[in-house]
Amino acid sequence: MPASRTAKVLAAFHECVNRTDSGDPSNGHDNYAAGPLACFSCIQKLGIQAISVNLVYTKSPKNKNKWPTYWSTSSFGSLWRLWSTCKVRTLTSATDDMNALNPPGRRQVFATTTIKDDPATLAAVHAAYYDAIASIRRVNVKGLVWTLVLQPLLPDWVRQGDANPLGLHDCSHGSLVIVSFTVNWDERRDDVFIRTTTRRAVEQIDVIAAANKTGHPWRYLNYCAEWQKPFDGYGEENWRFLQGVSRRYDPEALFQKGCVGGFKLDVMDGEA
């Protein structure tokens, strides 16, 4: 979709994430539905901004040529789009399509934060993404694709099964949105600029979310930048629990010291 559809995509995203599990696929959340993932991209080489939305339904529909009822009755169903790749396919096929958008050998950075599903904060998130584009264009980063992704995290999902150390099992504040930046470019000389710009955008979002009281401390570890501290969002009790597991089952701290990078539990030397 063209960038001119931004407001409508944000509104549709909020509407879908805000659905409740009423058992009615036309009004509530359907457990066969996954997503939506709303992606906003600035593609430097082409000089364009574009929107892509990933909608998934894991139960084979009766009519393979039509959208599943859950998605066709959502606000996404009526949005004008340049093209659609909607079809019944294997998980491998869908993954291959997404992987083709991120070819190997390029520079890449991730960063993330978490907010509540609030329209004003969603708009501010997109504004932070958009504000950064002007400075990016001035530098003219070769091969840059600057992408913001919005991904829902529903209370019903995190309450499934036994409690875990993520700190989300007693989630009682409504639906959350995982906000992530996934950025790739060609040359090492632009590393510092891109990492700094990405961090500034995330911090801008956190300031606005705090002011709106729509922020959340949890961070999805897989999307975190190296400067972020995902275990802080798990809560003190869960963090101490994980440290205890490390000391008991990894007394030599192989997983804490034997791998460069990643996020460590801060088990002190001599404690493991």
mmCIF file of C-alpha atoms in Angstrom:
data_model
loop_
_atom_site.group_PDB
_atom_site.id
_atom_site.type_symbol
_atom_site.label_atom_id
_atom_site.label_comp_id
_atom_site.label_asym_id
_atom_site.label_seq_id
_atom_site.Cartn_x
_atom_site.Cartn_y
_atom_site.Cartn_z
ATOM 1 C CA MET A 1 0.000 0.000 0.000
ATOM 2 C CA PRO A 2 1.139 3.580 -0.519
ATOM 3 C CA ALA A 3 2.210 5.647 2.486
ATOM 4 C CA SER A 4 -0.932 7.781 2.060
ATOM 5 C CA ARG A 5 -2.865 4.917 3.692
ATOM 6 C CA THR A 6 -0.951 5.246 6.978
ATOM 7 C CA ALA A 7 -3.825 6.634 9.083
ATOM 8 C CA LYS A 8 -6.233 3.965 7.844
ATOM 9 C CA VAL A 9 -3.732 1.160 8.430
ATOM 10 C CA LEU A 10 -3.070 2.363 11.994
ATOM 11 C CA ALA A 11 -6.821 2.557 12.659
ATOM 12 C CA ALA A 12 -7.376 -0.940 11.221
ATOM 13 C CA PHE A 13 -4.494 -2.308 13.277
ATOM 14 C CA HIS A 14 -5.933 -0.830 16.478
ATOM 15 C CA GLU A 15 -9.384 -2.176 15.669
ATOM 16 C CA CYS A 16 -8.097 -5.717 15.117
ATOM 17 C CA VAL A 17 -5.868 -5.777 18.189
ATOM 18 C CA ASN A 18 -8.685 -4.351 20.308
ATOM 19 C CA ARG A 19 -11.111 -7.141 19.484
ATOM 20 C CA THR A 20 -12.214 -9.314 22.378
ATOM 21 C CA ASP A 21 -12.514 -13.093 22.275
ATOM 22 C CA SER A 22 -16.307 -13.265 22.006
ATOM 23 C CA GLY A 23 -16.428 -16.492 20.013
ATOM 24 C CA ASP A 24 -17.940 -14.633 17.054
ATOM 25 C CA PRO A 25 -15.342 -14.446 14.253
ATOM 26 C CA SER A 26 -16.971 -11.297 12.860
ATOM 27 C CA ASN A 27 -16.758 -9.391 16.163
ATOM 28 C CA GLY A 28 -14.166 -10.971 18.432
ATOM 29 C CA HIS A 29 -10.686 -12.391 18.227
ATOM 30 C CA ASP A 30 -10.369 -15.696 16.391
ATOM 31 C CA ASN A 31 -7.685 -18.062 17.656
ATOM 32 C CA TYR A 32 -6.952 -19.174 14.090
ATOM 33 C CA ALA A 33 -5.967 -15.618 13.174
ATOM 34 C CA ALA A 34 -2.361 -14.462 13.551
ATOM 35 C CA GLY A 35 -1.301 -10.888 13.195
ATOM 36 C CA PRO A 36 -1.782 -8.341 11.876
ATOM 37 C CA LEU A 37 1.816 -7.291 11.318
ATOM 38 C CA ALA A 38 1.856 -3.759 9.959
ATOM 39 C CA CYS A 39 5.148 -2.771 8.305
ATOM 40 C CA PHE A 40 6.086 0.743 7.219
ATOM 41 C CA SER A 41 9.206 0.977 5.049
ATOM 42 C CA CYS A 42 11.315 3.717 3.534
ATOM 43 C CA ILE A 43 13.309 2.272 0.633
ATOM 44 C CA GLN A 44 16.175 4.670 -0.045
ATOM 45 C CA LYS A 45 17.204 3.263 -3.423
ATOM 46 C CA LEU A 46 13.704 3.648 -4.885
ATOM 47 C CA GLY A 47 12.924 6.874 -3.071
ATOM 48 C CA ILE A 48 9.566 5.571 -1.860
ATOM 49 C CA GLN A 49 7.697 4.779 1.322
ATOM 50 C CA ALA A 50 5.409 1.760 1.357
ATOM 51 C CA ILE A 51 3.188 -0.204 3.712
ATOM 52 C CA SER A 52 2.797 -3.969 3.856
ATOM 53 C CA VAL A 53 0.435 -5.865 6.126
ATOM 54 C CA ASN A 54 0.865 -9.536 6.977
ATOM 55 C CA LEU A 55 -2.417 -11.327 7.762
ATOM 56 C CA VAL A 56 -2.422 -15.047 8.591
ATOM 57 C CA TYR A 57 -5.204 -17.563 9.140
ATOM 58 C CA THR A 58 -4.096 -21.044 10.185
ATOM 59 C CA LYS A 59 -7.302 -22.930 9.359
ATOM 60 C CA SER A 60 -7.875 -23.742 5.711
ATOM 61 C CA PRO A 61 -10.877 -21.698 4.479
ATOM 62 C CA LYS A 62 -13.869 -23.222 2.706
ATOM 63 C CA ASN A 63 -13.300 -20.931 -0.257
ATOM 64 C CA LYS A 64 -9.601 -20.722 -1.046
ATOM 65 C CA ASN A 65 -10.148 -17.764 -3.373
ATOM 66 C CA LYS A 66 -11.573 -15.496 -0.674
ATOM 67 C CA TRP A 67 -10.211 -13.986 2.501
ATOM 68 C CA PRO A 68 -11.186 -15.793 5.729
ATOM 69 C CA THR A 69 -14.232 -14.179 7.349
ATOM 70 C CA TYR A 70 -12.182 -12.839 10.253
ATOM 71 C CA TRP A 71 -9.998 -10.746 7.958
ATOM 72 C CA SER A 72 -12.598 -9.860 5.306
ATOM 73 C CA THR A 73 -14.875 -8.365 7.987
ATOM 74 C CA SER A 74 -12.016 -6.429 9.583
ATOM 75 C CA SER A 75 -11.077 -2.903 8.565
ATOM 76 C CA PHE A 76 -8.201 -4.361 6.536
ATOM 77 C CA GLY A 77 -10.688 -5.984 4.177
ATOM 78 C CA SER A 78 -11.829 -2.664 2.757
ATOM 79 C CA LEU A 79 -8.412 -1.013 2.431
ATOM 80 C CA TRP A 80 -7.272 -0.226 -1.113
ATOM 81 C CA ARG A 81 -3.946 -1.854 -1.959
ATOM 82 C CA LEU A 82 -1.559 -2.027 -4.884
ATOM 83 C CA TRP A 83 -1.460 -5.803 -4.821
ATOM 84 C CA SER A 84 -2.219 -8.794 -2.608
ATOM 85 C CA THR A 85 -0.395 -12.104 -2.200
ATOM 86 C CA CYS A 86 -3.249 -13.660 -0.224
ATOM 87 C CA LYS A 87 -3.470 -17.400 -0.918
ATOM 88 C CA VAL A 88 -3.412 -20.772 0.796
ATOM 89 C CA ARG A 89 0.222 -21.783 1.229
ATOM 90 C CA THR A 90 2.590 -23.720 3.442
ATOM 91 C CA LEU A 91 4.394 -22.087 6.329
ATOM 92 C CA THR A 92 7.682 -22.727 4.509
ATOM 93 C CA SER A 93 6.461 -20.874 1.425
ATOM 94 C CA ALA A 94 5.321 -17.868 3.450
ATOM 95 C CA THR A 95 8.625 -17.797 5.338
ATOM 96 C CA ASP A 96 10.611 -17.948 2.095
ATOM 97 C CA ASP A 97 8.708 -14.925 0.771
ATOM 98 C CA MET A 98 9.490 -12.901 3.882
ATOM 99 C CA ASN A 99 13.114 -14.045 3.901
ATOM 100 C CA ALA A 100 13.552 -12.803 0.317
ATOM 101 C CA LEU A 101 12.991 -9.263 1.601
ATOM 102 C CA ASN A 102 16.108 -9.536 3.762
ATOM 103 C CA PRO A 103 18.942 -10.950 1.628
ATOM 104 C CA PRO A 104 22.165 -12.094 3.319
ATOM 105 C CA GLY A 105 25.348 -10.034 3.380
ATOM 106 C CA ARG A 106 23.799 -6.715 4.386
ATOM 107 C CA ARG A 107 24.314 -4.627 7.521
ATOM 108 C CA GLN A 108 21.412 -4.903 9.957
ATOM 109 C CA VAL A 109 20.158 -3.617 13.290
ATOM 110 C CA PHE A 110 17.103 -4.287 15.431
ATOM 111 C CA ALA A 111 15.584 -2.338 18.315
ATOM 112 C CA THR A 112 12.255 -2.630 20.094
ATOM 113 C CA THR A 113 9.882 -1.324 22.704
ATOM 114 C CA THR A 114 6.386 -2.215 23.926
ATOM 115 C CA ILE A 115 3.282 -0.061 24.220
ATOM 116 C CA LYS A 116 -0.400 -0.470 24.982
ATOM 117 C CA ASP A 117 -2.835 -0.580 22.079
ATOM 118 C CA ASP A 118 -3.623 3.129 22.177
ATOM 119 C CA PRO A 119 -4.443 5.092 18.977
ATOM 120 C CA ALA A 120 -2.602 8.261 20.039
ATOM 121 C CA THR A 121 0.530 6.327 20.966
ATOM 122 C CA LEU A 122 0.404 4.308 17.740
ATOM 123 C CA ALA A 123 0.305 7.590 15.822
ATOM 124 C CA ALA A 124 3.276 8.873 17.845
ATOM 125 C CA VAL A 125 5.201 5.674 17.071
ATOM 126 C CA HIS A 126 4.717 6.232 13.366
ATOM 127 C CA ALA A 127 5.702 9.892 13.785
ATOM 128 C CA ALA A 128 9.016 8.825 15.360
ATOM 129 C CA TYR A 129 9.647 6.519 12.408
ATOM 130 C CA TYR A 130 8.725 9.254 9.921
ATOM 131 C CA ASP A 131 10.717 11.996 11.686
ATOM 132 C CA ALA A 132 13.902 9.972 11.251
ATOM 133 C CA ILE A 133 13.508 9.738 7.483
ATOM 134 C CA ALA A 134 14.540 13.366 6.874
ATOM 135 C CA SER A 135 17.913 12.918 8.591
ATOM 136 C CA ILE A 136 18.422 9.572 6.869
ATOM 137 C CA ARG A 137 17.875 11.127 3.452
ATOM 138 C CA ARG A 138 20.396 13.865 4.143
ATOM 139 C CA VAL A 139 23.094 11.290 4.838
ATOM 140 C CA ASN A 140 22.106 9.168 1.818
ATOM 141 C CA VAL A 141 22.821 5.763 3.337
ATOM 142 C CA LYS A 142 23.511 3.358 0.506
ATOM 143 C CA GLY A 143 20.983 0.533 0.147
ATOM 144 C CA LEU A 144 18.996 1.573 3.220
ATOM 145 C CA VAL A 145 15.640 0.005 4.027
ATOM 146 C CA TRP A 146 14.235 1.672 7.166
ATOM 147 C CA THR A 147 11.291 -0.363 8.520
ATOM 148 C CA LEU A 148 8.916 -0.005 11.441
ATOM 149 C CA VAL A 149 6.893 -3.092 12.417
ATOM 150 C CA LEU A 150 3.825 -3.198 14.687
ATOM 151 C CA GLN A 151 2.995 -6.630 16.102
ATOM 152 C CA PRO A 152 0.170 -7.452 18.553
ATOM 153 C CA LEU A 153 0.576 -9.290 21.844
ATOM 154 C CA LEU A 154 -2.809 -10.292 23.247
ATOM 155 C CA PRO A 155 -3.474 -11.153 26.924
ATOM 156 C CA ASP A 156 -5.131 -14.460 25.948
ATOM 157 C CA TRP A 157 -1.953 -15.559 24.201
ATOM 158 C CA VAL A 158 0.364 -14.961 27.143
ATOM 159 C CA ARG A 159 -2.005 -16.637 29.605
ATOM 160 C CA GLN A 160 -1.930 -19.950 27.753
ATOM 161 C CA GLY A 161 -0.228 -22.815 29.586
ATOM 162 C CA ASP A 162 1.810 -22.544 32.774
ATOM 163 C CA ALA A 163 3.249 -19.309 34.069
ATOM 164 C CA ASN A 164 6.775 -18.491 32.876
ATOM 165 C CA PRO A 165 9.546 -16.032 33.771
ATOM 166 C CA LEU A 166 8.637 -13.484 31.071
ATOM 167 C CA GLY A 167 6.537 -11.521 33.549
ATOM 168 C CA LEU A 168 3.478 -11.388 31.295
ATOM 169 C CA HIS A 169 1.301 -14.199 32.657
ATOM 170 C CA ASP A 170 -0.709 -11.942 34.969
ATOM 171 C CA CYS A 171 -1.181 -9.403 32.153
ATOM 172 C CA SER A 172 -4.297 -7.407 33.053
ATOM 173 C CA HIS A 173 -3.793 -4.155 31.163
ATOM 174 C CA GLY A 174 -5.271 -5.132 27.803
ATOM 175 C CA SER A 175 -3.572 -5.793 24.513
ATOM 176 C CA LEU A 176 0.042 -4.795 23.943
ATOM 177 C CA VAL A 177 1.884 -3.863 20.774
ATOM 178 C CA ILE A 178 5.464 -4.897 20.094
ATOM 179 C CA VAL A 179 7.110 -2.018 18.258
ATOM 180 C CA SER A 180 10.264 -2.917 16.371
ATOM 181 C CA PHE A 181 12.673 -1.317 13.956
ATOM 182 C CA THR A 182 14.394 -3.625 11.505
ATOM 183 C CA VAL A 183 16.914 -1.730 9.417
ATOM 184 C CA ASN A 184 19.380 -2.934 6.808
ATOM 185 C CA TRP A 185 21.909 -1.155 4.595
ATOM 186 C CA ASP A 186 25.045 -1.820 2.529
ATOM 187 C CA GLU A 187 28.164 -0.226 3.999
ATOM 188 C CA ARG A 188 29.994 -0.370 7.333
ATOM 189 C CA ARG A 189 30.713 3.377 7.265
ATOM 190 C CA ASP A 190 27.030 4.046 8.055
ATOM 191 C CA ASP A 191 26.851 1.734 11.088
ATOM 192 C CA VAL A 192 27.171 4.374 13.798
ATOM 193 C CA PHE A 193 24.705 6.750 12.164
ATOM 194 C CA ILE A 194 22.030 4.079 11.689
ATOM 195 C CA ARG A 195 22.430 2.639 15.188
ATOM 196 C CA THR A 196 22.250 6.125 16.710
ATOM 197 C CA THR A 197 19.209 7.071 14.636
ATOM 198 C CA THR A 198 17.403 3.858 15.546
ATOM 199 C CA ARG A 199 18.125 4.300 19.230
ATOM 200 C CA ARG A 200 16.926 7.898 19.131
ATOM 201 C CA ALA A 201 13.627 6.815 17.533
ATOM 202 C CA VAL A 202 13.012 4.127 20.176
ATOM 203 C CA GLU A 203 13.826 6.526 23.002
ATOM 204 C CA GLN A 204 11.482 9.117 21.482
ATOM 205 C CA ILE A 205 8.677 6.540 21.520
ATOM 206 C CA ASP A 206 9.422 5.582 25.130
ATOM 207 C CA VAL A 207 9.239 9.220 26.264
ATOM 208 C CA ILE A 208 5.862 9.722 24.567
ATOM 209 C CA ALA A 209 4.467 6.421 25.860
ATOM 210 C CA ALA A 210 5.554 7.314 29.397
ATOM 211 C CA ALA A 211 3.818 10.696 29.110
ATOM 212 C CA ASN A 212 0.648 8.994 27.813
ATOM 213 C CA LYS A 213 0.919 6.255 30.468
ATOM 214 C CA THR A 214 0.783 3.710 27.659
ATOM 215 C CA GLY A 215 4.270 2.264 27.941
ATOM 216 C CA HIS A 216 5.185 -1.208 29.181
ATOM 217 C CA PRO A 217 8.527 -2.448 30.567
ATOM 218 C CA TRP A 218 8.593 -5.790 28.760
ATOM 219 C CA ARG A 219 10.829 -6.072 25.688
ATOM 220 C CA TYR A 220 10.842 -8.954 23.219
ATOM 221 C CA LEU A 221 14.411 -10.215 23.574
ATOM 222 C CA ASN A 222 14.787 -11.362 19.946
ATOM 223 C CA TYR A 223 14.202 -7.806 18.681
ATOM 224 C CA CYS A 224 16.383 -5.976 21.216
ATOM 225 C CA ALA A 225 19.398 -3.880 20.299
ATOM 226 C CA GLU A 226 22.682 -4.482 22.110
ATOM 227 C CA TRP A 227 22.127 -1.422 24.346
ATOM 228 C CA GLN A 228 18.765 -2.641 25.620
ATOM 229 C CA LYS A 229 18.204 -4.682 28.791
ATOM 230 C CA PRO A 230 15.321 -7.100 28.165
ATOM 231 C CA PHE A 231 15.614 -8.922 31.491
ATOM 232 C CA ASP A 232 14.745 -5.709 33.346
ATOM 233 C CA GLY A 233 11.220 -6.034 31.974
ATOM 234 C CA TYR A 234 10.805 -9.545 33.358
ATOM 235 C CA GLY A 235 10.618 -8.219 36.913
ATOM 236 C CA GLU A 236 13.059 -8.642 39.768
ATOM 237 C CA GLU A 237 11.609 -11.951 41.013
ATOM 238 C CA ASN A 238 11.713 -13.615 37.589
ATOM 239 C CA TRP A 239 15.210 -12.314 36.909
ATOM 240 C CA ARG A 240 16.469 -13.781 40.199
ATOM 241 C CA PHE A 241 14.727 -17.050 39.348
ATOM 242 C CA LEU A 242 16.579 -17.257 36.018
ATOM 243 C CA GLN A 243 19.870 -16.496 37.742
ATOM 244 C CA GLY A 244 19.148 -19.330 40.177
ATOM 245 C CA VAL A 245 18.487 -21.737 37.318
ATOM 246 C CA SER A 246 21.781 -20.676 35.743
ATOM 247 C CA ARG A 247 23.709 -21.339 38.950
ATOM 248 C CA ARG A 248 22.089 -24.731 39.426
ATOM 249 C CA TYR A 249 22.286 -26.161 35.899
ATOM 250 C CA ASP A 250 25.235 -24.212 34.476
ATOM 251 C CA PRO A 251 27.583 -23.954 37.472
ATOM 252 C CA GLU A 252 30.568 -23.152 35.264
ATOM 253 C CA ALA A 253 28.596 -20.351 33.546
ATOM 254 C CA LEU A 254 29.278 -21.673 30.041
ATOM 255 C CA PHE A 255 26.153 -19.994 28.657
ATOM 256 C CA GLN A 256 27.055 -16.726 30.399
ATOM 257 C CA LYS A 257 30.716 -16.535 29.374
ATOM 258 C CA GLY A 258 31.218 -18.939 26.460
ATOM 259 C CA CYS A 259 29.235 -16.976 23.888
ATOM 260 C CA VAL A 260 30.089 -13.506 22.632
ATOM 261 C CA GLY A 261 27.130 -11.140 22.427
ATOM 262 C CA GLY A 262 23.553 -11.807 23.370
ATOM 263 C CA PHE A 263 21.953 -10.886 26.676
ATOM 264 C CA LYS A 264 23.371 -12.291 29.899
ATOM 265 C CA LEU A 265 21.803 -12.813 33.299
ATOM 266 C CA ASP A 266 24.549 -10.893 35.127
ATOM 267 C CA VAL A 267 25.562 -13.894 37.208
ATOM 268 C CA MET A 268 28.663 -12.584 38.957
ATOM 269 C CA ASP A 269 32.017 -14.345 38.735
ATOM 270 C CA GLY A 270 32.230 -17.005 41.406
ATOM 271 C CA GLU A 271 28.445 -17.182 41.854
ATOM 272 C CA ALA A 272 27.688 -19.709 39.137
#
